[in-house]
mmCIF file of C-alpha atoms in Angstrom:
data_model
loop_
_atom_site.group_PDB
_atom_site.id
_atom_site.type_symbol
_atom_site.label_atom_id
_atom_site.label_comp_id
_atom_site.label_asym_id
_atom_site.label_seq_id
_atom_site.Cartn_x
_atom_site.Cartn_y
_atom_site.Cartn_z
ATOM 1 C CA MET A 260 -24.735 -18.464 -2.134
ATOM 2 C CA VAL A 261 -21.176 -17.755 -2.641
ATOM 3 C CA GLN A 262 -22.446 -14.550 -4.616
ATOM 4 C CA PHE A 263 -24.106 -13.640 -1.429
ATOM 5 C CA TYR A 264 -21.400 -14.489 0.581
ATOM 6 C CA PHE A 265 -19.006 -11.915 -0.380
ATOM 7 C CA LYS A 266 -21.341 -9.622 -1.133
ATOM 8 C CA ARG A 267 -22.022 -9.365 2.256
ATOM 9 C CA ILE A 268 -18.362 -8.775 2.657
ATOM 10 C CA ILE A 269 -18.231 -6.310 0.598
ATOM 11 C CA GLU A 270 -20.651 -5.210 2.904
ATOM 12 C CA LYS A 271 -19.679 -5.141 6.467
ATOM 13 C CA ILE A 272 -15.162 -5.042 5.084
ATOM 14 C CA LYS A 273 -14.441 -1.522 7.653
ATOM 15 C CA PHE A 274 -11.136 -0.216 6.915
ATOM 16 C CA ASN A 275 -8.461 1.643 9.009
ATOM 17 C CA PHE A 276 -7.134 4.189 7.798
ATOM 18 C CA VAL A 277 -3.274 4.593 8.822
ATOM 19 C CA PRO A 278 -1.484 7.973 8.822
ATOM 20 C CA VAL A 279 1.686 8.047 6.980
ATOM 21 C CA TYR A 280 4.375 11.451 8.161
ATOM 22 C CA ASP A 281 6.253 14.092 6.621
ATOM 23 C CA ILE A 282 10.360 13.406 8.630
ATOM 24 C CA GLN A 283 10.158 16.777 8.005
ATOM 25 C CA ASP A 284 7.716 18.570 9.479
ATOM 26 C CA ASN A 285 5.540 15.868 10.798
ATOM 27 C CA SER A 286 2.026 16.667 8.600
ATOM 28 C CA ILE A 287 0.104 14.135 7.310
ATOM 29 C CA TYR A 288 1.174 13.101 3.649
ATOM 30 C CA GLY A 289 -1.394 9.818 3.088
ATOM 31 C CA TYR A 290 -3.345 7.767 5.212
ATOM 32 C CA LYS A 291 -2.634 3.531 4.796
ATOM 33 C CA ILE A 292 -5.257 1.725 4.158
ATOM 34 C CA ILE A 293 -5.473 -1.892 6.061
ATOM 35 C CA LYS A 294 -8.389 -3.854 5.034
ATOM 36 C CA ASP A 295 -10.466 -5.522 7.838
ATOM 37 C CA PHE A 296 -11.979 -8.865 7.805
ATOM 38 C CA THR A 297 -12.490 -9.763 10.704
ATOM 39 C CA ALA A 298 -16.595 -8.233 11.193
ATOM 40 C CA VAL A 299 -16.793 -11.025 8.538
ATOM 41 C CA GLY A 300 -14.987 -14.151 10.142
ATOM 42 C CA PHE A 301 -11.494 -13.771 8.281
ATOM 43 C CA ASP A 302 -8.506 -13.393 10.364
ATOM 44 C CA ASP A 303 -6.508 -14.510 7.310
ATOM 45 C CA LYS A 304 -7.122 -12.394 4.218
ATOM 46 C CA GLU A 305 -5.247 -14.969 1.930
ATOM 47 C CA ILE A 306 -7.759 -17.903 3.061
ATOM 48 C CA MET A 307 -10.571 -15.041 1.183
ATOM 49 C CA TYR A 308 -8.509 -13.916 -0.400
ATOM 50 C CA GLN A 309 -7.893 -17.831 -2.373
ATOM 51 C CA LEU A 310 -11.518 -18.949 -1.943
ATOM 52 C CA ALA A 311 -12.710 -15.180 -4.231
ATOM 53 C CA PHE A 312 -10.421 -16.407 -6.364
ATOM 54 C CA GLU A 313 -10.951 -20.287 -6.728
ATOM 55 C CA GLU A 314 -14.508 -18.767 -6.664
ATOM 56 C CA ASP A 315 -13.524 -16.811 -10.215
ATOM 57 C CA ILE A 316 -14.613 -13.510 -8.346
ATOM 58 C CA PHE A 317 -11.749 -12.318 -7.029
ATOM 59 C CA GLU A 318 -11.135 -9.145 -9.328
ATOM 60 C CA THR A 319 -14.535 -7.696 -8.979
ATOM 61 C CA LEU A 320 -13.818 -7.903 -4.967
ATOM 62 C CA ILE A 321 -11.131 -6.192 -5.265
ATOM 63 C CA LEU A 322 -13.074 -3.851 -7.817
ATOM 64 C CA LYS A 323 -15.337 -3.116 -4.741
ATOM 65 C CA ILE A 324 -13.744 -3.161 -1.785
ATOM 66 C CA LEU A 325 -11.147 -0.652 -3.132
ATOM 67 C CA GLU A 326 -14.246 1.761 -4.446
ATOM 68 C CA LYS A 327 -15.474 1.490 -1.275
ATOM 69 C CA SER A 328 -12.439 2.398 0.663
ATOM 70 C CA TYR A 329 -11.865 5.653 -1.514
ATOM 71 C CA GLN A 330 -15.504 6.345 -1.145
ATOM 72 C CA LEU A 331 -14.929 6.795 3.018
ATOM 73 C CA ALA A 332 -11.291 8.108 2.444
ATOM 74 C CA ILE A 333 -13.087 11.440 1.299
ATOM 75 C CA GLU A 334 -16.440 10.849 3.465
ATOM 76 C CA LYS A 335 -13.215 11.427 6.028
ATOM 77 C CA GLY A 336 -11.418 14.461 3.703
ATOM 78 C CA TYR A 337 -8.568 12.032 3.187
ATOM 79 C CA GLY A 338 -9.397 12.177 -1.233
ATOM 80 C CA ASN A 339 -6.403 15.617 -0.765
ATOM 81 C CA LYS A 340 -4.167 13.102 0.835
ATOM 82 C CA LYS A 341 -1.647 10.599 -1.128
ATOM 83 C CA LEU A 342 -3.644 7.014 -0.623
ATOM 84 C CA PHE A 343 -2.278 3.696 0.072
ATOM 85 C CA PHE A 344 -3.820 0.064 -0.734
ATOM 86 C CA THR A 345 -2.101 -3.344 -1.632
ATOM 87 C CA ILE A 346 -3.205 -5.202 -4.421
ATOM 88 C CA ARG A 347 -2.076 -8.721 -4.955
ATOM 89 C CA LEU A 348 -1.658 -9.318 -8.439
ATOM 90 C CA ASN A 349 -1.314 -12.986 -8.198
ATOM 91 C CA TYR A 350 -4.765 -13.082 -8.174
ATOM 92 C CA ILE A 351 -5.082 -11.055 -11.542
ATOM 93 C CA LEU A 352 -5.558 -13.354 -14.952
ATOM 94 C CA ASP A 353 -4.677 -10.104 -16.690
ATOM 95 C CA TRP A 354 -3.250 -6.725 -15.186
ATOM 96 C CA GLY A 355 -4.013 -4.367 -18.000
ATOM 97 C CA LEU A 356 -7.579 -5.037 -17.308
ATOM 98 C CA PHE A 357 -7.524 -4.508 -14.268
ATOM 99 C CA LEU A 358 -5.402 -1.963 -13.808
ATOM 100 C CA GLU A 359 -7.953 -0.408 -16.629
ATOM 101 C CA ARG A 360 -10.477 -0.328 -14.483
ATOM 102 C CA VAL A 361 -9.038 0.929 -11.369
ATOM 103 C CA HIS A 362 -8.200 4.022 -12.681
ATOM 104 C CA THR A 363 -11.222 3.962 -13.668
ATOM 105 C CA ILE A 364 -12.626 4.203 -10.473
ATOM 106 C CA ALA A 365 -10.232 6.978 -9.510
ATOM 107 C CA HIS A 366 -11.441 9.400 -12.569
ATOM 108 C CA ALA A 367 -14.770 8.925 -11.621
ATOM 109 C CA LEU A 368 -14.268 10.235 -7.276
ATOM 110 C CA LYS A 369 -12.014 12.885 -9.129
ATOM 111 C CA LEU A 370 -8.985 10.952 -6.957
ATOM 112 C CA SER A 371 -5.507 12.110 -8.813
ATOM 113 C CA GLU A 372 -3.209 9.712 -10.323
ATOM 114 C CA GLU A 373 -0.554 11.273 -8.493
ATOM 115 C CA ASP A 374 -2.240 10.603 -5.432
ATOM 116 C CA LEU A 375 -2.709 7.185 -5.740
ATOM 117 C CA PHE A 376 0.055 4.561 -4.736
ATOM 118 C CA PHE A 377 -0.381 0.843 -4.725
ATOM 119 C CA ASP A 378 2.238 -2.409 -3.237
ATOM 120 C CA ILE A 379 1.498 -4.879 -5.835
ATOM 121 C CA LYS A 380 2.016 -8.151 -4.239
ATOM 122 C CA GLY A 381 2.557 -11.202 -6.314
ATOM 123 C CA VAL A 382 4.649 -9.711 -9.167
ATOM 124 C CA LYS A 383 7.744 -11.713 -10.757
ATOM 125 C CA ASP A 384 7.807 -10.676 -14.350
ATOM 126 C CA TRP A 385 7.842 -7.146 -14.159
ATOM 127 C CA GLU A 386 8.444 -6.624 -17.680
ATOM 128 C CA LYS A 387 5.474 -8.613 -18.054
ATOM 129 C CA PHE A 388 4.397 -5.351 -15.551
ATOM 130 C CA TYR A 389 4.836 -2.599 -17.595
ATOM 131 C CA CYS A 390 4.238 -4.276 -20.390
ATOM 132 C CA GLU A 391 0.891 -4.446 -19.142
ATOM 133 C CA ALA A 392 -0.059 -1.129 -16.909
ATOM 134 C CA ASP A 393 1.337 1.499 -19.654
ATOM 135 C CA ASN A 394 -0.961 -0.309 -22.190
ATOM 136 C CA CYS A 395 -3.452 1.137 -19.569
ATOM 137 C CA ASN A 396 -2.450 4.978 -20.087
ATOM 138 C CA PHE A 397 -2.393 4.687 -16.216
ATOM 139 C CA ASN A 398 -0.045 6.980 -14.101
ATOM 140 C CA PHE A 399 -0.219 5.373 -10.187
ATOM 141 C CA LYS A 400 2.016 5.191 -7.995
ATOM 142 C CA LYS A 401 4.064 2.187 -6.136
ATOM 143 C CA ILE A 402 5.522 1.174 -3.355
ATOM 144 C CA TYR A 403 7.737 -1.360 -2.838
ATOM 145 C CA LYS A 404 7.108 -3.219 0.817
ATOM 146 C CA GLU A 405 9.555 -5.458 2.368
ATOM 147 C CA ASP A 406 7.393 -8.455 4.096
ATOM 148 C CA LYS A 407 7.435 -12.131 4.849
ATOM 149 C CA ASN A 408 6.382 -13.083 1.838
ATOM 150 C CA THR A 409 8.662 -9.810 -0.164
ATOM 151 C CA PRO A 410 11.922 -10.101 1.037
ATOM 152 C CA LEU A 411 15.235 -7.791 0.674
ATOM 153 C CA ASN A 412 16.144 -7.859 -2.652
ATOM 154 C CA LEU A 413 19.195 -5.299 -4.421
ATOM 155 C CA ASN A 414 17.026 -6.643 -8.120
ATOM 156 C CA ASN A 415 13.628 -6.771 -7.181
ATOM 157 C CA ILE A 416 12.972 -3.921 -5.966
ATOM 158 C CA ASN A 417 15.455 -2.256 -9.376
ATOM 159 C CA ALA A 418 12.886 -4.100 -11.522
ATOM 160 C CA CYS A 419 9.874 -3.197 -10.480
ATOM 161 C CA ASN A 420 11.174 0.805 -10.300
ATOM 162 C CA PRO A 421 9.196 2.726 -7.396
ATOM 163 C CA GLU A 422 8.748 5.632 -5.948
ATOM 164 C CA LEU A 423 8.531 4.633 -2.443
ATOM 165 C CA LEU A 424 10.477 1.768 0.260
ATOM 166 C CA GLU A 425 9.329 1.000 2.739
ATOM 167 C CA LEU A 426 12.021 -1.605 5.132
ATOM 168 C CA LYS A 427 11.932 -3.450 8.065
ATOM 169 C CA ASP A 428 15.419 -3.804 8.429
ATOM 170 C CA ILE A 429 17.921 -0.023 9.164
ATOM 171 C CA ASP A 430 21.043 -2.353 8.653
ATOM 172 C CA ALA A 431 19.794 -3.136 5.343
ATOM 173 C CA PHE A 432 18.918 -0.720 4.088
ATOM 174 C CA LEU A 433 22.530 1.076 4.894
ATOM 175 C CA VAL A 434 24.194 -1.071 2.160
ATOM 176 C CA ILE A 435 22.141 -0.677 -0.365
ATOM 177 C CA ARG A 436 21.044 3.127 -0.664
ATOM 178 C CA GLU A 437 23.823 3.429 -2.358
ATOM 179 C CA PHE A 438 22.824 1.781 -4.992
ATOM 180 C CA LEU A 439 18.744 2.787 -5.465
ATOM 181 C CA ASN A 440 17.733 4.632 -7.668
ATOM 182 C CA GLU A 441 18.119 8.625 -6.788
ATOM 183 C CA ASN A 442 14.450 9.206 -6.962
ATOM 184 C CA ILE A 443 13.430 6.708 -4.741
ATOM 185 C CA LYS A 444 11.402 7.999 -1.096
ATOM 186 C CA PHE A 445 11.848 6.193 1.552
ATOM 187 C CA ILE A 446 9.011 4.997 4.361
ATOM 188 C CA PHE A 447 10.149 3.579 7.729
ATOM 189 C CA LYS A 448 7.455 1.763 10.265
ATOM 190 C CA ARG A 449 8.563 2.827 13.899
ATOM 191 C CA ASN A 450 6.618 0.375 15.471
ATOM 192 C CA ASN A 451 9.670 -1.821 13.799
ATOM 193 C CA ASN A 452 11.495 -0.241 16.115
ATOM 194 C CA PRO A 453 10.682 2.252 18.104
ATOM 195 C CA ASP A 454 13.274 3.142 20.375
ATOM 196 C CA LEU A 455 14.347 4.604 16.880
ATOM 197 C CA THR A 456 13.414 8.497 16.997
ATOM 198 C CA ILE A 457 12.102 11.098 14.952
ATOM 199 C CA GLU A 458 14.929 13.202 14.654
ATOM 200 C CA GLU A 459 17.683 9.660 14.134
ATOM 201 C CA LEU A 460 15.613 8.212 11.175
ATOM 202 C CA LYS A 461 15.962 11.910 9.759
ATOM 203 C CA LYS A 462 19.598 11.251 10.354
ATOM 204 C CA LEU A 463 19.446 8.328 8.515
ATOM 205 C CA GLY A 464 18.878 9.478 5.314
ATOM 206 C CA PHE A 465 14.185 8.733 5.792
ATOM 207 C CA ASP A 466 11.406 10.034 4.174
ATOM 208 C CA TYR A 467 8.344 9.395 5.789
ATOM 209 C CA TYR A 468 7.053 7.022 8.318
ATOM 210 C CA TYR A 469 3.428 5.773 10.037
ATOM 211 C CA VAL A 470 2.418 3.463 13.766
ATOM 212 C CA ASN A 471 0.265 1.247 12.798
ATOM 213 C CA ASN A 472 -1.666 0.484 15.976
ATOM 214 C CA SER A 473 -1.018 5.070 17.347
ATOM 215 C CA SER A 474 -2.182 4.050 20.603
ATOM 216 C CA LYS A 475 0.339 1.691 21.400
ATOM 217 C CA MET A 476 3.558 4.298 20.480
ATOM 218 C CA LYS A 477 3.368 7.868 21.645
ATOM 219 C CA ILE A 478 4.110 10.469 18.587
ATOM 220 C CA GLU A 479 6.176 12.955 18.909
ATOM 221 C CA GLU A 480 5.076 17.057 18.884
ATOM 222 C CA ASP A 481 6.720 19.329 16.050
ATOM 223 C CA SER A 482 9.095 20.060 18.681
ATOM 224 C CA GLU A 483 11.572 16.515 18.330
ATOM 225 C CA ASN A 484 11.817 18.259 14.875
ATOM 226 C CA ASN A 485 12.791 21.923 15.602
#
């Protein structure tokens, strides 16, 4: 019965592909893949993840969801763009084996590793993570996203060593920027401060931006960047 229910989740799950824009020319840099479980009765993803973990099916479930989202991205013509996907490793027992399976999926779908970004949640020991990740030979990219469960912590950011850093607090960004790896790029969710224009974000030093629901907020045309 449980197996059947999670099979239905995989069949019914919806995905929202939120465009991420390059701040220099307003071109589409990639897409954030937002998982939507409302069609199967889960408004809170964490409850479903916890249930899947307790039933010892979490890893299989997430791999199937990941594969389905990548397949849909390819069908939509997004396969040559950056793809952002959130993974909660606190529910994964063997990180290295899990990442190797993700690698296998990406390779089978002929997706470039350079285009795959993961917002990795639930890691407290980054040294252990890198030790296991290095063994699977999977050269994916990481995004460190500040949220209610992932506070802005300079030590954690440096330990994660992400390629992309997503911040909510502009003031905090201005304070910590000089202490970060100079190769880190910055991304901003414009819903957090819709009064900031693209030009202002560019002057602050941001590289990319997105709007979680573009129907509620106008995205400026290229003319603003001229």
